[in-house]
DNA sequence: CGACACCTTGAAGAGGTTCAAGAAATGTGG
DNA sequence: CCACATTTCTTGAACCTCTTCAAGGTGTCG
């Protein structure tokens, strides 16, 4: 069954959404706010394991995550796969599809999720009129570029332990920004997906977790991770080799 | 001496620029074209080794390369450095600076260069009126995101030989698109910069070049590289391990 | 409860790094 | 324009990190 069948026209109210400051411009007049709500044409539920969009599909919309957790992954012609990111509530997906009007990666829900569908033509039309929205779209894209550069740094110059530490700190920080504990996290992805994202094999991911546990830096029970010593994690990253 | 002193107000004519189809939207009316030319407020020359902009500088403009060759590099707080890309004529730099109104990377000229300075406020104003420009800006940013995902794939899952092959094919293809030979290239960057970009040490870069030479795939004389067997290079990339 | 996916750990091996030295090219000052 | 200093590049040898291969453990879901 196509996940699209879950799509539904709804009366949305970004102004009431508690994710507003995460995915919307902040300083808007009430009038502009109302107009921007028009952009969110519908919501769509995606069941765990299903894709929100796939490589090759026609690009029509950006998606803001209301709830749930996604991975985006990018495949080379010869079947290699790279997880390019993990996305959580308030984050925007689909930006890569604009250039060729086709999505170039897959977005898979790692837990049941709901997204706001934002028709891109509509975004463009409206951001010609509401400069706050225009600026916001530019910033979102620019932020994605900066984020990717950070991942390139990680992949290009860090060793396994530093990569995993960076990853955990980043997840914790994002969860914290959403009101969750800054030290207690539940990984939504498998070790293999973490490995793909961090450029290491599943066994290395597992061993590196074990090492962090041995060193008393984190506690790990399956996908439940508790950070015992944030400073030690930070030091792992900053004291390069 | 600050390279900025080289800046000059000029009457530009994108419509006559032979790089037009590389950095400008294609299907514009003559009237719109004229308006877009207003965006290019000045040109700026950058001497080899100098920076066009640096991490931390206030972001004001995007830059289109008219001539010359750049690298962009990104440094972590602890001094690690990652080359995030090499840019040539017709390509746009500075997109990462939009989100925080500060540049987050350094752009260094690897040979004497000249860029068109495009004030970003001006771009935003104009792209609210000329939808072709708006769409173009979106596409440029989206392309950068897609490109970065490709680099992540390279860094995350390829071995040294595959990385170098991918790098050479990509350079050759971009140079070819600019009217140069698809098989003869002059590297503007050092082995170290290539290594930083590809996530490998300078010695590995050198050895990998030597291997490609041994195998009769390329000819290397310092920074002059001739691709003798493009298919073999492509196969190195696609026949993963 | 059994099948399946996911995770961990050990041992051997390979690819890449590090250290070291020298060669080649490039730049600089007299 | 040459001599010298400096940067860049190459190659060898030892080492180390991560991968590969293999096996067994743990958790989950019908």
Coordinates of C-alpha atoms (C1' of nucleotides) in Angstrom, one line a residue:
Chain A
X1 CA 0.0 0.0 0.0
X2 CA 1.3 3.4 -1.0
X3 CA 2.0 5.6 2.0
X4 CA 0.4 8.4 0.0
X5 CA -3.0 7.0 0.8
X6 CA -2.4 8.3 4.3
X7 CA -2.3 11.8 3.0
X8 CA -5.0 14.0 4.2
X9 CA -6.2 17.6 3.6
X10 CA -6.3 19.3 7.0
X11 CA -6.7 22.7 8.4
X12 CA -3.3 23.3 9.7
X13 CA -2.2 25.9 12.1
X14 CA 1.5 26.4 12.1
X15 CA 0.9 29.3 14.5
X16 CA -0.2 26.7 17.1
X17 CA 2.4 24.1 16.2
X18 CA 5.0 23.7 18.9
X19 CA 7.6 23.0 16.2
X20 CA 7.1 26.4 14.8
X21 CA 10.4 28.0 15.8
X22 CA 12.1 24.9 14.3
X23 CA 10.7 24.9 10.9
X24 CA 9.2 28.4 10.3
X25 CA 10.6 31.9 10.2
X26 CA 10.3 33.6 13.5
X27 CA 9.5 37.2 13.1
X28 CA 6.4 37.3 11.0
X29 CA 3.3 39.4 11.2
X30 CA 0.1 37.5 12.0
X31 CA -1.1 38.2 8.5
X32 CA 2.1 36.7 6.9
X33 CA 1.8 33.8 9.3
X34 CA -1.6 33.0 8.0
X35 CA -0.5 33.1 4.4
X36 CA 2.4 30.8 5.1
X37 CA 0.1 28.2 6.6
X38 CA -1.4 27.9 3.1
X39 CA 1.8 26.3 2.0
X40 CA 1.2 23.3 4.2
X41 CA -1.2 21.7 1.8
X42 CA -1.6 18.5 3.7
X43 CA -0.1 16.1 6.2
X44 CA 1.1 12.6 5.5
X45 CA 1.7 9.7 7.8
X46 CA 4.5 7.4 7.0
X47 CA 4.7 4.0 8.6
X48 CA 8.0 2.7 10.0
X49 CA 10.1 1.2 7.2
X50 CA 8.2 3.0 4.5
X51 CA 9.6 5.7 2.3
X52 CA 8.5 9.2 2.2
X53 CA 10.1 9.6 -1.2
X54 CA 12.6 7.7 -3.3
X55 CA 15.4 8.3 -5.6
X56 CA 14.1 9.1 -9.1
X57 CA 10.6 10.2 -8.0
X58 CA 9.4 13.5 -9.3
X59 CA 10.1 16.3 -6.9
X60 CA 7.0 18.3 -5.9
X61 CA 7.3 19.2 -2.3
X62 CA 9.4 19.7 0.7
X63 CA 8.5 17.9 3.9
X64 CA 8.6 19.2 7.5
X65 CA 8.7 16.4 10.1
X66 CA 6.0 16.7 12.6
X67 CA 6.8 13.6 14.5
X68 CA 8.9 10.5 14.0
X69 CA 12.4 10.0 12.7
X70 CA 13.9 9.5 9.2
X71 CA 17.1 8.5 7.5
X72 CA 18.0 9.8 4.0
X73 CA 20.3 7.6 2.0
X74 CA 21.9 8.0 -1.3
X75 CA 22.9 5.2 -3.6
X76 CA 25.6 5.1 -6.3
X77 CA 24.8 3.5 -9.7
X78 CA 26.8 0.4 -8.6
X79 CA 24.7 -0.2 -5.5
X80 CA 26.8 1.4 -2.8
X81 CA 24.7 3.1 -0.3
X82 CA 25.5 6.0 2.0
X83 CA 23.2 7.3 4.7
X84 CA 23.5 11.0 4.3
X85 CA 21.6 12.0 7.4
X86 CA 19.1 11.4 10.1
X87 CA 16.2 13.8 10.5
X88 CA 13.9 14.5 13.4
X89 CA 10.9 16.7 14.1
X90 CA 11.1 20.2 12.9
X91 CA 13.6 19.4 10.2
X92 CA 13.1 19.7 6.5
X93 CA 13.6 17.0 3.9
X94 CA 13.7 17.0 0.1
X95 CA 16.0 19.9 -0.7
X96 CA 18.2 17.8 -2.9
X97 CA 15.3 17.2 -5.4
X98 CA 15.0 20.8 -6.5
X99 CA 17.8 20.9 -8.9
X100 CA 16.6 18.2 -11.3
X101 CA 13.0 18.1 -10.2
X102 CA 13.7 14.5 -9.1
X103 CA 14.6 13.3 -5.7
X104 CA 18.1 11.9 -5.6
X105 CA 17.9 10.1 -2.3
X106 CA 15.5 7.9 -0.4
X107 CA 13.8 9.1 2.8
X108 CA 12.8 6.2 5.0
X109 CA 10.9 6.5 8.2
X110 CA 12.8 4.8 11.1
X111 CA 9.7 5.1 13.2
X112 CA 6.1 5.9 12.5
X113 CA 6.1 9.5 11.4
X114 CA 4.0 12.4 10.2
X115 CA 5.1 15.1 7.9
X116 CA 3.7 18.4 6.7
X117 CA 3.7 18.4 2.9
X118 CA 4.7 21.8 1.5
X119 CA 4.2 22.1 -2.3
X120 CA 7.3 23.7 -3.6
X121 CA 5.7 25.7 -6.4
X122 CA 3.6 27.2 -3.7
X123 CA 6.6 27.9 -1.5
X124 CA 8.2 29.7 -4.4
X125 CA 5.2 31.8 -5.2
X126 CA 4.7 32.8 -1.6
X127 CA 8.3 33.5 -0.9
X128 CA 8.2 36.0 -3.8
X129 CA 5.7 37.9 -1.7
X130 CA 6.8 37.3 1.9
X131 CA 10.5 38.1 2.1
X132 CA 10.7 36.5 5.6
X133 CA 9.8 33.2 4.0
X134 CA 12.2 33.7 1.2
X135 CA 15.0 34.3 3.6
X136 CA 14.0 31.3 5.6
X137 CA 14.1 29.0 2.6
X138 CA 17.5 30.3 1.8
X139 CA 18.7 29.7 5.3
X140 CA 17.4 26.2 5.5
X141 CA 19.2 25.3 2.3
X142 CA 22.4 27.0 3.5
X143 CA 22.2 25.2 6.8
X144 CA 22.0 21.9 5.0
X145 CA 25.1 22.8 3.0
X146 CA 27.0 23.7 6.2
X147 CA 25.8 20.6 7.9
X148 CA 27.1 18.5 5.0
X149 CA 30.5 20.2 5.2
X150 CA 30.6 19.1 8.8
X151 CA 29.9 15.5 7.8
X152 CA 32.7 15.7 5.2
X153 CA 35.1 16.8 7.9
X154 CA 34.0 13.9 10.0
X155 CA 34.3 11.4 7.2
X156 CA 37.5 12.8 5.9
X157 CA 39.6 13.3 9.0
X158 CA 38.2 11.6 12.1
X159 CA 38.9 8.2 13.5
X160 CA 36.2 5.8 14.5
X161 CA 36.0 6.9 18.2
X162 CA 35.8 10.5 17.2
X163 CA 33.2 9.9 14.7
X164 CA 30.9 8.1 17.1
X165 CA 31.4 10.7 19.8
X166 CA 30.6 13.4 17.3
X167 CA 27.5 11.6 16.3
X168 CA 26.2 11.0 19.8
X169 CA 26.9 14.6 20.8
X170 CA 25.0 15.8 17.8
X171 CA 22.0 13.6 18.4
X172 CA 21.9 14.5 22.0
X173 CA 22.1 18.2 21.3
X174 CA 19.3 18.0 18.8
X175 CA 17.1 16.0 21.1
X176 CA 17.8 18.4 23.9
X177 CA 16.7 21.3 21.7
X178 CA 13.4 19.4 21.4
X179 CA 12.9 19.1 25.2
X180 CA 14.4 15.7 25.7
X181 CA 17.1 14.7 28.1
X182 CA 20.5 15.8 26.9
X183 CA 22.1 12.6 28.1
X184 CA 19.5 9.9 27.5
X185 CA 18.9 8.8 24.0
X186 CA 17.1 6.1 22.1
X187 CA 18.7 5.3 18.8
X188 CA 16.1 4.9 16.1
X189 CA 18.6 3.4 13.6
X190 CA 20.5 0.2 13.5
X191 CA 24.2 -0.1 14.0
X192 CA 24.5 -0.7 10.3
X193 CA 22.8 2.6 9.5
X194 CA 25.0 4.4 12.0
X195 CA 28.0 2.7 10.3
X196 CA 26.9 3.8 6.8
X197 CA 26.5 7.4 8.0
X198 CA 29.8 7.4 9.8
X199 CA 31.8 5.5 7.1
X200 CA 32.5 2.5 9.2
X201 CA 31.5 -1.1 9.3
X202 CA 28.9 -2.4 11.7
X203 CA 31.5 -4.4 13.7
X204 CA 33.6 -1.2 14.2
X205 CA 30.5 0.6 15.3
X206 CA 29.8 -2.1 17.8
X207 CA 33.4 -2.3 19.1
X208 CA 33.6 1.5 19.4
X209 CA 30.4 1.5 21.5
X210 CA 32.0 -1.2 23.7
X211 CA 35.1 0.9 24.1
X212 CA 33.1 3.9 25.2
X213 CA 31.3 1.7 27.7
X214 CA 34.6 0.3 29.0
X215 CA 35.9 3.8 29.5
X216 CA 32.8 4.7 31.5
X217 CA 31.8 7.4 29.1
X218 CA 28.4 6.0 28.1
X219 CA 26.0 3.3 29.1
X220 CA 24.6 1.2 26.3
X221 CA 21.6 -1.2 26.4
X222 CA 20.8 -2.0 22.9
X223 CA 19.5 1.2 21.4
X224 CA 19.3 3.0 24.7
X225 CA 22.3 5.1 25.3
X226 CA 23.0 7.2 28.3
X227 CA 25.8 9.7 28.2
X228 CA 27.6 9.5 31.5
X229 CA 30.4 12.0 30.7
X230 CA 29.6 14.6 28.1
X231 CA 33.0 16.3 28.6
X232 CA 34.9 13.2 28.0
X233 CA 32.9 12.7 24.7
X234 CA 33.7 16.3 23.7
X235 CA 37.3 15.8 24.5
X236 CA 37.5 12.7 22.3
X237 CA 36.4 14.9 19.4
X238 CA 38.5 17.9 20.1
X239 CA 41.8 16.3 21.1
X240 CA 42.4 15.1 17.6
X241 CA 44.7 12.0 17.7
Chain B
X1 CA 47.4 44.0 0.9
X2 CA 43.7 43.2 1.1
X3 CA 42.5 41.6 -2.1
X4 CA 39.4 43.7 -1.7
X5 CA 41.4 46.7 -3.0
X6 CA 41.2 45.0 -6.4
X7 CA 37.4 45.4 -6.4
X8 CA 36.1 47.5 -9.2
X9 CA 32.8 48.9 -10.3
X10 CA 32.3 47.8 -13.9
X11 CA 29.6 47.8 -16.4
X12 CA 29.1 44.1 -16.7
X13 CA 27.2 42.3 -19.4
X14 CA 26.3 38.8 -18.4
X15 CA 24.5 38.5 -21.7
X16 CA 27.8 38.6 -23.5
X17 CA 29.6 36.5 -21.0
X18 CA 30.6 33.1 -22.3
X19 CA 30.0 31.6 -18.9
X20 CA 26.4 32.6 -19.0
X21 CA 24.8 29.2 -19.3
X22 CA 27.0 28.0 -16.4
X23 CA 26.0 30.6 -13.8
X24 CA 22.8 32.2 -15.1
X25 CA 19.3 31.0 -15.7
X26 CA 18.9 30.1 -19.3
X27 CA 15.4 31.1 -20.5
X28 CA 15.1 34.8 -19.7
X29 CA 13.6 37.6 -21.6
X30 CA 16.0 40.3 -22.7
X31 CA 14.4 42.6 -20.1
X32 CA 14.9 40.2 -17.3
X33 CA 18.4 39.6 -18.4
X34 CA 19.2 43.2 -18.1
X35 CA 17.8 43.4 -14.6
X36 CA 19.8 40.4 -13.5
X37 CA 22.9 42.1 -14.7
X38 CA 22.3 44.7 -12.0
X39 CA 23.0 42.0 -9.4
X40 CA 26.6 41.8 -10.5
X41 CA 27.7 44.9 -8.6
X42 CA 31.4 44.5 -9.3
X43 CA 34.3 42.3 -10.1
X44 CA 37.1 41.3 -7.9
X45 CA 40.5 39.9 -8.7
X46 CA 42.1 37.5 -6.3
X47 CA 45.8 36.7 -6.5
X48 CA 46.9 33.1 -6.2
X49 CA 47.1 32.2 -2.5
X50 CA 44.8 34.9 -1.3
X51 CA 41.4 34.3 0.1
X52 CA 38.2 35.5 -1.4
X53 CA 36.5 35.2 2.0
X54 CA 37.3 33.5 5.2
X55 CA 35.6 31.7 8.0
X56 CA 33.9 34.2 10.3
X57 CA 33.7 37.0 7.9
X58 CA 30.3 38.7 7.5
X59 CA 28.4 37.3 4.6
X60 CA 27.3 39.8 2.1
X61 CA 27.6 38.3 -1.4
X62 CA 27.8 35.3 -3.5
X63 CA 30.6 35.0 -6.0
X64 CA 30.6 33.6 -9.5
X65 CA 34.0 32.6 -10.8
X66 CA 34.9 34.3 -14.1
X67 CA 38.4 32.9 -14.3
X68 CA 40.7 31.0 -12.1
X69 CA 40.4 28.2 -9.7
X70 CA 39.5 28.0 -6.0
X71 CA 39.4 25.6 -3.1
X72 CA 37.0 25.9 -0.2
X73 CA 38.1 24.5 3.1
X74 CA 36.4 24.1 6.4
X75 CA 38.2 24.0 9.7
X76 CA 37.0 22.4 13.0
X77 CA 37.6 24.2 16.3
X78 CA 40.5 22.0 17.0
X79 CA 42.4 22.8 13.9
X80 CA 41.5 20.0 11.7
X81 CA 41.0 21.1 8.1
X82 CA 38.9 19.6 5.4
X83 CA 38.9 20.8 1.8
X84 CA 35.2 20.7 0.9
X85 CA 35.5 21.5 -2.8
X86 CA 37.4 22.8 -5.8
X87 CA 35.6 25.4 -7.8
X88 CA 36.2 26.6 -11.4
X89 CA 34.8 29.2 -13.8
X90 CA 31.0 29.5 -13.8
X91 CA 30.6 28.0 -10.4
X92 CA 29.1 29.8 -7.4
X93 CA 30.7 30.2 -4.0
X94 CA 29.6 31.5 -0.6
X95 CA 26.3 29.6 -0.2
X96 CA 27.3 28.3 3.2
X97 CA 27.4 31.8 4.6
X98 CA 23.7 32.6 4.2
X99 CA 22.4 30.7 7.3
X100 CA 24.3 32.7 9.9
X101 CA 25.3 35.7 7.9
X102 CA 28.9 34.6 8.3
X103 CA 31.0 32.6 6.1
X104 CA 31.8 29.2 7.6
X105 CA 34.7 28.2 5.3
X106 CA 37.7 29.8 3.6
X107 CA 37.8 30.3 -0.2
X108 CA 41.4 30.4 -1.4
X109 CA 42.4 31.1 -5.0
X110 CA 44.7 28.3 -6.3
X111 CA 45.5 30.5 -9.3
X112 CA 45.0 34.1 -10.1
X113 CA 41.3 34.6 -10.4
X114 CA 38.5 37.0 -11.1
X115 CA 35.0 36.7 -9.6
X116 CA 31.7 38.5 -10.1
X117 CA 30.4 39.9 -6.8
X118 CA 26.7 39.4 -6.4
X119 CA 25.2 41.2 -3.4
X120 CA 22.9 38.8 -1.8
X121 CA 20.3 41.3 -0.6
X122 CA 20.1 42.3 -4.1
X123 CA 19.7 38.8 -5.3
X124 CA 16.9 38.3 -2.9
X125 CA 15.1 41.4 -3.9
X126 CA 15.4 40.7 -7.6
X127 CA 14.4 37.0 -7.3
X128 CA 11.2 38.1 -5.7
X129 CA 10.4 39.8 -9.0
X130 CA 12.1 37.5 -11.5
X131 CA 10.9 34.0 -10.9
X132 CA 13.4 32.6 -13.2
X133 CA 16.2 33.9 -11.0
X134 CA 14.5 32.7 -7.9
X135 CA 14.3 29.2 -9.3
X136 CA 17.9 29.4 -10.4
X137 CA 19.1 30.3 -6.9
X138 CA 17.2 27.4 -5.5
X139 CA 18.7 25.0 -8.1
X140 CA 22.2 26.2 -7.4
X141 CA 21.8 25.5 -3.7
X142 CA 20.1 22.2 -4.3
X143 CA 22.9 21.2 -6.6
X144 CA 25.4 22.0 -4.0
X145 CA 23.6 19.8 -1.5
X146 CA 23.4 16.9 -4.0
X147 CA 27.1 17.4 -4.8
X148 CA 28.0 17.2 -1.1
X149 CA 26.0 14.0 -0.8
X150 CA 28.1 12.5 -3.6
X151 CA 31.3 13.5 -1.7
X152 CA 29.9 11.9 1.4
X153 CA 29.4 8.7 -0.5
X154 CA 32.9 8.9 -1.7
X155 CA 34.4 9.5 1.7
X156 CA 32.1 7.0 3.4
X157 CA 32.4 4.0 1.2
X158 CA 35.2 4.2 -1.4
X159 CA 38.8 3.0 -1.2
X160 CA 41.8 5.2 -2.2
X161 CA 41.9 4.2 -5.8
X162 CA 38.2 4.6 -6.3
X163 CA 38.3 8.0 -4.7
X164 CA 41.1 9.3 -6.9
X165 CA 39.5 7.9 -10.0
X166 CA 36.2 9.6 -9.1
X167 CA 38.1 12.8 -8.5
X168 CA 39.9 12.7 -11.8
X169 CA 36.8 11.8 -13.8
X170 CA 34.9 14.6 -12.1
X171 CA 37.5 17.2 -12.8
X172 CA 37.9 16.1 -16.4
X173 CA 34.2 16.2 -17.0
X174 CA 33.9 19.7 -15.6
X175 CA 36.9 20.9 -17.6
X176 CA 35.4 19.3 -20.7
X177 CA 32.2 21.1 -20.2
X178 CA 34.3 24.3 -20.4
X179 CA 35.8 23.4 -23.7
X180 CA 39.0 21.9 -22.5
X181 CA 40.3 18.5 -23.4
X182 CA 38.4 15.7 -21.6
X183 CA 41.7 13.8 -21.1
X184 CA 44.3 16.3 -20.4
X185 CA 44.2 18.2 -17.1
X186 CA 46.5 20.4 -15.1
X187 CA 45.9 20.1 -11.4
X188 CA 45.7 23.4 -9.7
X189 CA 46.0 22.0 -6.2
X190 CA 48.7 20.2 -4.3
X191 CA 48.7 16.5 -3.4
X192 CA 48.0 17.5 0.1
X193 CA 44.9 19.4 -0.9
X194 CA 43.7 16.5 -3.0
X195 CA 44.3 14.3 0.0
X196 CA 42.3 16.5 2.3
X197 CA 39.4 16.6 -0.1
X198 CA 39.5 12.8 -0.6
X199 CA 40.1 11.9 3.0
X200 CA 43.6 10.4 2.5
X201 CA 47.2 11.3 3.4
X202 CA 49.5 12.9 0.9
X203 CA 51.6 9.8 0.7
X204 CA 48.6 7.7 -0.2
X205 CA 47.6 10.2 -2.9
X206 CA 51.1 10.0 -4.4
X207 CA 51.2 6.2 -4.2
X208 CA 47.7 5.9 -5.7
X209 CA 48.8 8.1 -8.6
X210 CA 51.8 5.9 -9.1
X211 CA 49.6 2.9 -9.2
X212 CA 47.4 4.4 -11.9
X213 CA 50.5 5.2 -13.9
X214 CA 51.9 1.6 -13.5
X215 CA 48.6 0.3 -14.7
X216 CA 48.8 2.5 -17.8
X217 CA 45.6 4.3 -16.9
X218 CA 47.0 7.8 -16.6
X219 CA 50.2 9.6 -17.4
X220 CA 51.4 12.0 -14.6
X221 CA 54.1 14.6 -14.9
X222 CA 53.8 16.7 -11.7
X223 CA 50.5 18.4 -11.9
X224 CA 49.9 17.5 -15.5
X225 CA 47.7 14.5 -15.8
X226 CA 46.7 12.8 -19.0
X227 CA 43.9 10.2 -18.9
X228 CA 44.9 7.4 -21.2
X229 CA 42.0 5.1 -20.4
X230 CA 38.8 6.7 -19.3
X231 CA 36.9 3.4 -19.3
X232 CA 39.4 1.8 -17.0
X233 CA 39.0 4.8 -14.6
X234 CA 35.2 4.5 -14.8
X235 CA 35.5 0.8 -14.1
X236 CA 37.6 1.4 -11.0
X237 CA 34.8 3.4 -9.6
X238 CA 31.9 1.2 -10.6
X239 CA 33.3 -2.2 -9.8
X240 CA 33.3 -1.6 -6.1
X241 CA 35.9 -3.8 -4.4
Chain C
dC1 C1' 8.6 -21.2 20.7
dG2 C1' 11.0 -20.8 16.6
dA3 C1' 12.5 -17.8 12.9
dC4 C1' 14.6 -13.7 11.9
dA5 C1' 16.9 -9.5 12.4
dC6 C1' 20.2 -7.3 15.0
dC7 C1' 24.3 -7.0 17.8
dT8 C1' 28.8 -8.4 19.9
dT9 C1' 33.3 -10.4 20.1
dG10 C1' 37.6 -12.8 18.5
dA11 C1' 41.3 -13.6 15.2
dA12 C1' 43.5 -12.9 11.0
dG13 C1' 44.4 -9.8 7.3
dA14 C1' 44.5 -5.7 4.3
dG15 C1' 44.6 -0.9 3.3
dG16 C1' 46.2 3.2 4.8
dT17 C1' 49.1 5.9 8.0
dT18 C1' 53.4 7.3 10.0
dC19 C1' 58.1 8.1 10.0
dA20 C1' 62.1 8.9 7.3
dA21 C1' 64.9 10.1 3.6
dG22 C1' 65.8 11.9 -0.7
dA23 C1' 64.5 13.8 -5.4
dA24 C1' 62.3 17.2 -8.1
dA25 C1' 60.3 21.6 -8.8
dT26 C1' 59.5 26.3 -7.5
dG27 C1' 60.5 30.7 -5.6
dT28 C1' 63.7 34.4 -3.9
dG29 C1' 67.5 37.4 -3.3
dG30 C1' 71.7 38.8 -4.7
Chain D
dC1 C1' 70.3 34.7 -14.2
dC2 C1' 72.2 31.7 -11.0
dA3 C1' 72.6 29.7 -6.3
dC4 C1' 70.3 28.6 -2.4
dA5 C1' 66.2 27.9 0.4
dT6 C1' 61.8 26.1 0.5
dT7 C1' 58.0 23.7 -0.9
dT8 C1' 56.2 19.8 -3.1
dC9 C1' 56.3 15.1 -4.4
dT10 C1' 57.8 10.2 -4.3
dT11 C1' 59.2 5.9 -2.3
dG12 C1' 60.4 2.4 1.3
dA13 C1' 59.6 0.1 5.7
dA14 C1' 57.2 -0.6 10.0
dC15 C1' 53.1 -0.1 12.2
dC16 C1' 48.2 0.5 13.3
dT17 C1' 43.5 1.0 12.6
dC18 C1' 39.8 -0.8 10.6
dT19 C1' 37.9 -4.6 7.8
dT20 C1' 36.8 -9.2 6.9
dC21 C1' 35.5 -13.6 8.2
dA22 C1' 33.4 -16.4 11.5
dA23 C1' 30.6 -17.7 15.4
dG24 C1' 27.6 -17.1 19.0
dG25 C1' 24.5 -14.1 21.7
dT26 C1' 20.4 -11.2 22.3
dG27 C1' 16.0 -9.4 21.3
dT28 C1' 11.6 -9.3 18.8
dC29 C1' 7.5 -10.7 16.6
dG30 C1' 4.2 -13.6 14.6

